[in-house]
mmCIF file of C-alpha atoms and ligand atoms in Angstrom:
data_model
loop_
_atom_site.group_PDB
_atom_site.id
_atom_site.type_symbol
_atom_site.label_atom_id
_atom_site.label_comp_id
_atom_site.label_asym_id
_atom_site.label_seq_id
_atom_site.Cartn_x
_atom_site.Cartn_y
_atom_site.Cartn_z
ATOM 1 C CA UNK A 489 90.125 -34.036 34.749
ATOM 2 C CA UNK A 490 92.751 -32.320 32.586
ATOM 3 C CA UNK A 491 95.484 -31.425 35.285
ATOM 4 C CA UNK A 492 97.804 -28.687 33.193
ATOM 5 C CA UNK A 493 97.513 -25.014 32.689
ATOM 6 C CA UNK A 494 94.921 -24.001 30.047
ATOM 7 C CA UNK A 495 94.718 -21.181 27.842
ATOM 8 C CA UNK A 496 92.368 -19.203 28.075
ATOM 9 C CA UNK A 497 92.987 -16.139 26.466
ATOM 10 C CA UNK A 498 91.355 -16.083 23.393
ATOM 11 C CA UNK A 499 87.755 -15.952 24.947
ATOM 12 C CA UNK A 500 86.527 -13.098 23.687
ATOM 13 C CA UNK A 501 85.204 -10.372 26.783
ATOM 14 C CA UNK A 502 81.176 -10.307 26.997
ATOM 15 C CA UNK A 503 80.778 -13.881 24.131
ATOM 16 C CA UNK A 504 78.911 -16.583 25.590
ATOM 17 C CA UNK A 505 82.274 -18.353 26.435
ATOM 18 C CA UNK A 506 83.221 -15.526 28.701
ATOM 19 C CA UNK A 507 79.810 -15.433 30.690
ATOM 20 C CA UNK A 508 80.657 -18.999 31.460
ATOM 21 C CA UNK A 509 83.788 -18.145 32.417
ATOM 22 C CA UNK A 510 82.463 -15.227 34.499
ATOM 23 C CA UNK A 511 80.027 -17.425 36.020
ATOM 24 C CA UNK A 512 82.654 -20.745 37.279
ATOM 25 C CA UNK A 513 84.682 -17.909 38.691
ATOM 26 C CA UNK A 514 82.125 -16.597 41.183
ATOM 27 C CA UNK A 515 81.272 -20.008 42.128
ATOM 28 C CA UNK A 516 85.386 -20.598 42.968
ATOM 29 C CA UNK A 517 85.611 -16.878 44.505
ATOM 30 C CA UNK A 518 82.484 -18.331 47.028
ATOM 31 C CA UNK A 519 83.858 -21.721 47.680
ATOM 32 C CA UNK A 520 86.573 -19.965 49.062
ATOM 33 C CA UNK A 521 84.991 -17.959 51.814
ATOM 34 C CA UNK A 522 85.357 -20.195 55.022
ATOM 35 C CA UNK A 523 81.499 -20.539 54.786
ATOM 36 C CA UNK A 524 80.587 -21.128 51.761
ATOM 37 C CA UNK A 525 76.862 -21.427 50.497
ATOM 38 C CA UNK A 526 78.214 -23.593 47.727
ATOM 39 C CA UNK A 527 81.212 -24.195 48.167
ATOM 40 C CA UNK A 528 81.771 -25.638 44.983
ATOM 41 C CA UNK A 529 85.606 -26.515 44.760
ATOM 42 C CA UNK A 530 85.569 -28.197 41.930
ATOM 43 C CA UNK A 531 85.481 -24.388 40.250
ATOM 44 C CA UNK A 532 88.038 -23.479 42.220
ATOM 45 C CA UNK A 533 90.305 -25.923 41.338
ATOM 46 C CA UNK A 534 89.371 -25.617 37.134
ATOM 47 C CA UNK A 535 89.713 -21.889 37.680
ATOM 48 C CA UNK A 536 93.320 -22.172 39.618
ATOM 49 C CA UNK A 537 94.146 -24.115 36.560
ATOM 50 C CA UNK A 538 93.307 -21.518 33.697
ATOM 51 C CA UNK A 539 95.549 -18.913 32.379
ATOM 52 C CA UNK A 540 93.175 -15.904 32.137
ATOM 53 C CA UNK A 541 93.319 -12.070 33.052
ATOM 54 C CA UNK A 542 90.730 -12.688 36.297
ATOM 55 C CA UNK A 543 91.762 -9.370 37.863
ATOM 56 C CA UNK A 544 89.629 -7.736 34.862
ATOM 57 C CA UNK A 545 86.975 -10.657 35.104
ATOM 58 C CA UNK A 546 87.236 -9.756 39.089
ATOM 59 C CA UNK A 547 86.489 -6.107 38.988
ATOM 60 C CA UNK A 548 83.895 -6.612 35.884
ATOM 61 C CA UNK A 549 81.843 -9.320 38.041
ATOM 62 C CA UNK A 550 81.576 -8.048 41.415
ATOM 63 C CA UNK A 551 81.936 -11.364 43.527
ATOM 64 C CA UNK A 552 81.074 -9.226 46.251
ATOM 65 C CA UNK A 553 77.518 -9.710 45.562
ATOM 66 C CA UNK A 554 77.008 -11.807 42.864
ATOM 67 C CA UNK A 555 78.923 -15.048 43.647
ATOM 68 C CA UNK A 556 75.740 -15.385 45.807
ATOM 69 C CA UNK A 557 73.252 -14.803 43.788
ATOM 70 C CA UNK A 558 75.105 -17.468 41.346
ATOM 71 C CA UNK A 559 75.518 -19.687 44.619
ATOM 72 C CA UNK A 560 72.191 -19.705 45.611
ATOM 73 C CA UNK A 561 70.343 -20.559 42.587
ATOM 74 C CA UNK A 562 73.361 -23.743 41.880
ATOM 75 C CA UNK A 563 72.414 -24.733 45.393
ATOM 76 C CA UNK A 564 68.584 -25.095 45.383
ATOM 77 C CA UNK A 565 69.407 -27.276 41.804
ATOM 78 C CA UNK A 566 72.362 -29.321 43.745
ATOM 79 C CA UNK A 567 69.741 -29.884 46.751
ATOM 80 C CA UNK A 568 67.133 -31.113 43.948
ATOM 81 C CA UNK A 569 69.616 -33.077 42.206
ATOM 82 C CA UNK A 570 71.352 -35.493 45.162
ATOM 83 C CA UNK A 571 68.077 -36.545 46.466
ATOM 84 C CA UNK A 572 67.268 -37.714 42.963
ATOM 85 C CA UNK A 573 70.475 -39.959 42.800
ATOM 86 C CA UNK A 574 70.586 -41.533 45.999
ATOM 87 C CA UNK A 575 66.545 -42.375 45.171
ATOM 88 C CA UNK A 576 68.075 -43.326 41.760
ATOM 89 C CA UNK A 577 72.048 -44.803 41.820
ATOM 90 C CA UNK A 578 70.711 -45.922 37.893
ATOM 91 C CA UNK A 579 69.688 -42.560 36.645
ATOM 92 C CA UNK A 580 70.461 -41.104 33.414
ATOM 93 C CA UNK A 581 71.243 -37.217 34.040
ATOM 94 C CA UNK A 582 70.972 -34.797 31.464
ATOM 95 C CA UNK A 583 72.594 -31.321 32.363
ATOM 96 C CA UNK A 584 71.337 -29.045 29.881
ATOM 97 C CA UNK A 585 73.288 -25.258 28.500
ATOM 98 C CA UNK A 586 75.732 -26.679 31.069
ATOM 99 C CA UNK A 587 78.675 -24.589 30.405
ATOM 100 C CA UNK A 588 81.765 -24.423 32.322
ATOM 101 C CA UNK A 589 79.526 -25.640 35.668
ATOM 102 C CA UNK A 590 81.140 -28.629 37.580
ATOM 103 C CA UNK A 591 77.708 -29.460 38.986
ATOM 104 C CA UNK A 592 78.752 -33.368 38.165
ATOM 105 C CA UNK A 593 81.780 -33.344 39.656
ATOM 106 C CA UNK A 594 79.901 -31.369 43.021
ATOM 107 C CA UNK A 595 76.910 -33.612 43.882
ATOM 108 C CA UNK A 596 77.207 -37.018 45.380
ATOM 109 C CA UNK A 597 77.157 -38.847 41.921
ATOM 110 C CA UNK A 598 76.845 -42.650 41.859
ATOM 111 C CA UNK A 599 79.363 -44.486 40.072
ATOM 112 C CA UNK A 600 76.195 -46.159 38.429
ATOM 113 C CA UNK A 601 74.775 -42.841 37.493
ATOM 114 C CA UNK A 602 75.035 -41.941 33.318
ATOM 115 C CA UNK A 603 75.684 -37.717 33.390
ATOM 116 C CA UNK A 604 75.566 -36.001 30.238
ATOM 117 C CA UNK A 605 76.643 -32.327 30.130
ATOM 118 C CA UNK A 606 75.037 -30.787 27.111
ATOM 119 C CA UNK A 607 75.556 -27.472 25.209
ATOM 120 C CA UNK A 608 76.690 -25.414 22.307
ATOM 121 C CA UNK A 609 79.603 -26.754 19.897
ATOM 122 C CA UNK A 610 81.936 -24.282 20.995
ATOM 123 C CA UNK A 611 81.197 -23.741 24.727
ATOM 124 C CA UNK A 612 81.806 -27.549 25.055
ATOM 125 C CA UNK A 613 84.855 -27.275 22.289
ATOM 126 C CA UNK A 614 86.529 -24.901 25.305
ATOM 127 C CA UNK A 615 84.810 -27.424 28.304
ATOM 128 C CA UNK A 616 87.151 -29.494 26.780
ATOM 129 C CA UNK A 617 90.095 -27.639 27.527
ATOM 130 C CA UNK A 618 89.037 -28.119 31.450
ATOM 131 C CA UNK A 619 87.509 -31.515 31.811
ATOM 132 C CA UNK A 620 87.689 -35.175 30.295
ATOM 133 C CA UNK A 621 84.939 -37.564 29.341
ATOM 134 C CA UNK A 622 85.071 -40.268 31.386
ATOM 135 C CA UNK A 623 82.988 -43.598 33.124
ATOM 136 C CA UNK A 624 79.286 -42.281 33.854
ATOM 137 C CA UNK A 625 80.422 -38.656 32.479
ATOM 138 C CA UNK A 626 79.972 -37.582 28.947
ATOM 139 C CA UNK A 627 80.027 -34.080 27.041
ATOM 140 C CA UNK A 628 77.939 -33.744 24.272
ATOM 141 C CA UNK A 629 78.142 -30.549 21.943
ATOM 142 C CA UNK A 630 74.623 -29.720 20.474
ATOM 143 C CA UNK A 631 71.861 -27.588 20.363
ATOM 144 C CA UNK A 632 69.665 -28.335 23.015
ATOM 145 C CA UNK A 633 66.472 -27.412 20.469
ATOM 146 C CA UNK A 634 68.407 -29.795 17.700
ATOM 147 C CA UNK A 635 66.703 -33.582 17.683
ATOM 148 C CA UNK A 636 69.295 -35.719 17.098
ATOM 149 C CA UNK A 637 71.542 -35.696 20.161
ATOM 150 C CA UNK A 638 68.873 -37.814 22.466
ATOM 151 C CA UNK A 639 69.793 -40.311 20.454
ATOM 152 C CA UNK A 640 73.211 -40.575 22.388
ATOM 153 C CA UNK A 641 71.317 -40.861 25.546
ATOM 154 C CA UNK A 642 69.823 -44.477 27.206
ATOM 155 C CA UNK A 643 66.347 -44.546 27.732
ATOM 156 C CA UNK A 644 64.517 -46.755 30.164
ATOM 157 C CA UNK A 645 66.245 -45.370 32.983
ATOM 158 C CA UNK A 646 64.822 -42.738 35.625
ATOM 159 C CA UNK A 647 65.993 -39.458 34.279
ATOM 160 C CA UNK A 648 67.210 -36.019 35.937
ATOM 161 C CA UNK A 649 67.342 -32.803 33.458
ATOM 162 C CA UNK A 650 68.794 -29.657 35.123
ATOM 163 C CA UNK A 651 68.913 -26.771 33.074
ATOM 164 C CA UNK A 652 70.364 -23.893 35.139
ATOM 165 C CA UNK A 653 70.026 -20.344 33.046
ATOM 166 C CA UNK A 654 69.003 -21.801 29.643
ATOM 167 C CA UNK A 655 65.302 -21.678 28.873
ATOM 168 C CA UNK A 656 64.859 -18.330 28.970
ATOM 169 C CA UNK A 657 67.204 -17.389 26.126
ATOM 170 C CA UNK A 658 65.253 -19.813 23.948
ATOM 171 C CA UNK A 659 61.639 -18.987 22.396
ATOM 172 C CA UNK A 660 58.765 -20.086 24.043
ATOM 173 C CA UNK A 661 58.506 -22.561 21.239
ATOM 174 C CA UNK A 662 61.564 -24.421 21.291
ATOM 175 C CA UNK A 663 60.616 -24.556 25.257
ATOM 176 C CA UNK A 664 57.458 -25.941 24.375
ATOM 177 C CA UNK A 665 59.276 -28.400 22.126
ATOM 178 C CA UNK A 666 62.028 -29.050 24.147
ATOM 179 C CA UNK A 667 59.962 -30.506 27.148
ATOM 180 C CA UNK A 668 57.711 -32.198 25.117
ATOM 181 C CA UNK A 669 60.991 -34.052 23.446
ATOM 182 C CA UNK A 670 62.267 -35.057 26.499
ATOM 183 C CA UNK A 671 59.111 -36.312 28.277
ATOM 184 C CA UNK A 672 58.568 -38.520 25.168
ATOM 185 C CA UNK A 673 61.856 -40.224 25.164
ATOM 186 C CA UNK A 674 61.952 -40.623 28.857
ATOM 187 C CA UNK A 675 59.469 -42.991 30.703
ATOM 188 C CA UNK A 676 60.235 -40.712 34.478
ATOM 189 C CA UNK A 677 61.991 -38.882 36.254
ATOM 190 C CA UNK A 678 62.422 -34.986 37.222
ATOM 191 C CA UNK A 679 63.364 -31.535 35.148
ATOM 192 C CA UNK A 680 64.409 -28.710 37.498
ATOM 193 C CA UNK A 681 64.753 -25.092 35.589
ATOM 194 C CA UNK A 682 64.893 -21.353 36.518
ATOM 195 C CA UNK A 683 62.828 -19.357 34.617
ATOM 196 C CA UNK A 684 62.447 -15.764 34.625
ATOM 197 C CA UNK A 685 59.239 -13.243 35.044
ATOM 198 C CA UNK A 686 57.473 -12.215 32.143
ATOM 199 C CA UNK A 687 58.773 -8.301 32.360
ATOM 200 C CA UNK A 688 62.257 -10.521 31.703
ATOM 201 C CA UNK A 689 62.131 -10.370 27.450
ATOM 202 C CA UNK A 690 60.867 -6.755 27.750
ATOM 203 C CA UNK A 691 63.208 -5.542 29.798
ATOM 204 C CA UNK A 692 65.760 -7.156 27.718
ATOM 205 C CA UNK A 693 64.687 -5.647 24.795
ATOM 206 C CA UNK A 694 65.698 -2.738 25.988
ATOM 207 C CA UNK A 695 68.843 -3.115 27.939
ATOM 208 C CA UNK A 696 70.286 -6.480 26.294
ATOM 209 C CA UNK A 697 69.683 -6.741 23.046
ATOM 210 C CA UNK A 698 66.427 -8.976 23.447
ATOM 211 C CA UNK A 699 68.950 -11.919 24.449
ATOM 212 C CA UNK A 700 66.274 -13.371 26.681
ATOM 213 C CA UNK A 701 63.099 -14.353 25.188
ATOM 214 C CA UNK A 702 60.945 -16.318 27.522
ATOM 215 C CA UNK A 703 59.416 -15.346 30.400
ATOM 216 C CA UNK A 704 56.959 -17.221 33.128
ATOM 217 C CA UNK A 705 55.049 -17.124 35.897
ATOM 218 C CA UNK A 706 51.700 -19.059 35.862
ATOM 219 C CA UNK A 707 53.684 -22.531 35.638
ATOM 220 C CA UNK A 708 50.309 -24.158 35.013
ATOM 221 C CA UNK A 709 50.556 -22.974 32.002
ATOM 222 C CA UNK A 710 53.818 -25.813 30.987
ATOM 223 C CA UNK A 711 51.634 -28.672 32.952
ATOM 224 C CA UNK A 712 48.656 -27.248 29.972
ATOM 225 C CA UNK A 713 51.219 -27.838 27.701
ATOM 226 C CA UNK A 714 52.553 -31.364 29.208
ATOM 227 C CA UNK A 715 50.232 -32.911 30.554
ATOM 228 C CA UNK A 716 52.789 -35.342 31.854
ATOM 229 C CA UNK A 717 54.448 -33.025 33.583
ATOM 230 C CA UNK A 718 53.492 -31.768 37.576
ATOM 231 C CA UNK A 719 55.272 -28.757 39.328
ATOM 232 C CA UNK A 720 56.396 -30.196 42.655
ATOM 233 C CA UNK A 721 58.223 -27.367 44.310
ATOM 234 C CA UNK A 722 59.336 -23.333 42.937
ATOM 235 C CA UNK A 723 61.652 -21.518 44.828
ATOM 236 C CA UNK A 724 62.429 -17.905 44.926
ATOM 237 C CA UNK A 725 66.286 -17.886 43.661
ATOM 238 C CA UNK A 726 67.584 -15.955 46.328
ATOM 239 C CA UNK A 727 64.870 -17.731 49.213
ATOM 240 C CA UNK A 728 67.306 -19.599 50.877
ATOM 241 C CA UNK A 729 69.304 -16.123 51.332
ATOM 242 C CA UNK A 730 69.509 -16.709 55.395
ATOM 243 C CA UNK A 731 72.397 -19.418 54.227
ATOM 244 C CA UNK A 732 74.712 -16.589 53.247
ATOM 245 C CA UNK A 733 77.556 -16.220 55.858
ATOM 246 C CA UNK A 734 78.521 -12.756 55.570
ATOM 247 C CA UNK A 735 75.612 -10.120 56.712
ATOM 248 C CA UNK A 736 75.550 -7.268 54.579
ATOM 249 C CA UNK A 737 75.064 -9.361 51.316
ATOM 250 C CA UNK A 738 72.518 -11.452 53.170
ATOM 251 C CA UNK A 739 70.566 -8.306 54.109
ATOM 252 C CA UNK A 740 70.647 -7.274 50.266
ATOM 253 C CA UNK A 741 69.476 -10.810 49.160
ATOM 254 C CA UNK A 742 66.917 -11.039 51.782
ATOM 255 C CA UNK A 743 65.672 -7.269 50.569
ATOM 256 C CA UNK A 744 65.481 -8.880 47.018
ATOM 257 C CA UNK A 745 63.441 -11.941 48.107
ATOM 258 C CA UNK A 746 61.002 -9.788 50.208
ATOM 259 C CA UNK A 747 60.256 -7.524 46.925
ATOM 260 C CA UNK A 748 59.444 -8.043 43.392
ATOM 261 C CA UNK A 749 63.449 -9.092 42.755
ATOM 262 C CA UNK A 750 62.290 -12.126 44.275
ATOM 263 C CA UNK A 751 59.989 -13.294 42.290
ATOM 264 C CA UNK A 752 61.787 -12.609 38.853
ATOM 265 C CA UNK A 753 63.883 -15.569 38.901
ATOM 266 C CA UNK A 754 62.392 -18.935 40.031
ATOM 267 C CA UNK A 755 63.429 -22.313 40.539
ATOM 268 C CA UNK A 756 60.621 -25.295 39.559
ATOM 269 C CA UNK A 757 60.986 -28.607 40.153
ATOM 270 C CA UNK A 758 58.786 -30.933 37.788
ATOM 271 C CA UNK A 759 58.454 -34.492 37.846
ATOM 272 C CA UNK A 760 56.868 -36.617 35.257
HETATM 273 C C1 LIG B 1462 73.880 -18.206 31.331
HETATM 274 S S1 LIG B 1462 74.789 -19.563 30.716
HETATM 275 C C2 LIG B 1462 74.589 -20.707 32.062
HETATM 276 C C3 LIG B 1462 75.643 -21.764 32.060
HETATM 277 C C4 LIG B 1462 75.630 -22.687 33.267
HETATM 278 N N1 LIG B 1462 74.375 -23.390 33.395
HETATM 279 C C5 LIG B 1462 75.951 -21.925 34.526
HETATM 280 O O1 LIG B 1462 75.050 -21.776 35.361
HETATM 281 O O2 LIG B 1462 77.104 -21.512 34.683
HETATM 282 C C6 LIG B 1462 73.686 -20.205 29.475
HETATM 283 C C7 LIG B 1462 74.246 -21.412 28.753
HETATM 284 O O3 LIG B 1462 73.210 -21.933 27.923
HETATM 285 C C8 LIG B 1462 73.796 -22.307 26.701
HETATM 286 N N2 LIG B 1462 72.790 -22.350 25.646
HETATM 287 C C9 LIG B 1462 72.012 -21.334 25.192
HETATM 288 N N3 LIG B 1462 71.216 -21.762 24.193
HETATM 289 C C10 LIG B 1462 71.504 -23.087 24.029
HETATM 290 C C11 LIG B 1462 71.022 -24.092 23.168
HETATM 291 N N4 LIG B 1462 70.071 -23.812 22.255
HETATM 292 N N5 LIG B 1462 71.526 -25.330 23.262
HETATM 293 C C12 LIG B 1462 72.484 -25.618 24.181
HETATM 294 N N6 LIG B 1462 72.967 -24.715 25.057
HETATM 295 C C13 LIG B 1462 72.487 -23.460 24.964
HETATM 296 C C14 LIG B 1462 74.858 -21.260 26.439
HETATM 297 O O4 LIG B 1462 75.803 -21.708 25.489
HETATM 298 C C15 LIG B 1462 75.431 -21.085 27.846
HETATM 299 O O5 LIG B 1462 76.490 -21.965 28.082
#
């Protein structure tokens, strides 16, 4: 890991870049509470070491609330995810629109393990700036829906995919095409995504310039499409919100997972 101060200036408020940004710093902000849900301190060590204006990012993201719904969701993926690698100390992970997340430097991660943190040119251009390549961990800038980055990736192994607050800003094509990629080049293993309700691409339509675009609830519908592939476990994002240490955020979260909140964004666990 890169030790000296980084710039970080030039990431432009509200890009992609930023909502990374926005995203690792509500993960530090909660690994700092002296209960974290997380506790992911990996972020709060990248974030101590990045020369941004976070009083702006901290008034514009509202840790208050939100570095639990953020915590949450990483820690129903993390409790997927370590399972898999003890099972598997030979796995091949593929962490997919993995932006600034220090998920492999978080989990208990096998020195035998192969982790691959994938996304865009540029958000992995400024990754970069934060974090090395190293034994068993390598960055890889591509689009996830482009073909030709798998072939950087060993097959033959049992293999992990995480995508954390991807799929649903592709089209339900390049989903389509995406899994069925994946669970042709890999012989087994397990994807674990969030996905979002239906109402999600409408809604965005009209409040976010249509950035998200697919939207699920009958998961049957992806084992139709891959046969290969069986839902094992879906989690409300915010189910686990008893976890949260400070009580009026927990009653919020717990309001959210008792209405209709709760079941717009889901966590499935597939294995094939
Ligand atoms: C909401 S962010 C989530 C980032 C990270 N998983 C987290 O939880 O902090 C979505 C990420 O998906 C990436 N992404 C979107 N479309 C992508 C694609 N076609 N290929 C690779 N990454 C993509 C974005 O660049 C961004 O980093």
């Amino acid at each position: 890991m890169t030790t000296n101060k980084v710039d970080f200036s030039a990431v432009r408020w509200g890009s992609v870049e930023w909502t990374n940004l926005c995203t690792l710093y509500l993960r530090a902000c909660e690994s700092r509470l002296a209960q974290p849900v997380l506790g992911d301190h990996a972020a709060a060590e990248a974030v101590d070491r990045i020369d941004y204006d976070f009083k702006r990012m901290h008034r514009a993201s509202q840790p208050w609330a939100n570095q639990f719904l953020v915590g949450l969701r990483a820690k129903q993926l993390d409790d997927w995810t370590n399972p898999f690698l003890t099972r598997h100390p030979d796995a091949v992970v593929l962490h997919l629109g993995c932006g600034l997340d220090t998920r492999a430097f978080r989990v208990r991660r096998p020195e035998t393990v192969d982790w691959f943190d994938v996304d865009q040119p540029g958000v992995v251009e400024l990754r970069r700036k934060l974090y090395d390549d190293g034994p068993g961990y390598r960055m890889i800038g591509s689009s996830v829906t482009d073909a030709g980055w798998l072939d950087e990736v060993p097959t033959g192994r049992p293999t992990l995919i995480v995508a954390e607050g991807l799929l649903m800003y592709l089209d339900e094509r390049d989903v389509r095409e995406l899994l069925q990629r994946l669970t042709d080049r890999f012989e087994h293993g397990e994807i674990d995504f969030d996905t979002i309700a239906p109402i999600g691409p409408k809604l965005s339509r009209l409040f976010s310039n249509g950035m998200v675009k697919w939207g699920i609830s009958d998961m049957s519908a992806v084992e139709r499409w891959i046969p290969r592939l069986r839902l094992i476990d879906r989690v409300p994002a915010y189910a686990n919100y008893r976890t949260i240490p400070l009580a009026p955020q927990r009653l919020l979260l717990g309001f959210f997972n008792a209405t209709l909140a709760g079941r717009y964004d889901v966590l499935n666990q597939f294995r094939f």
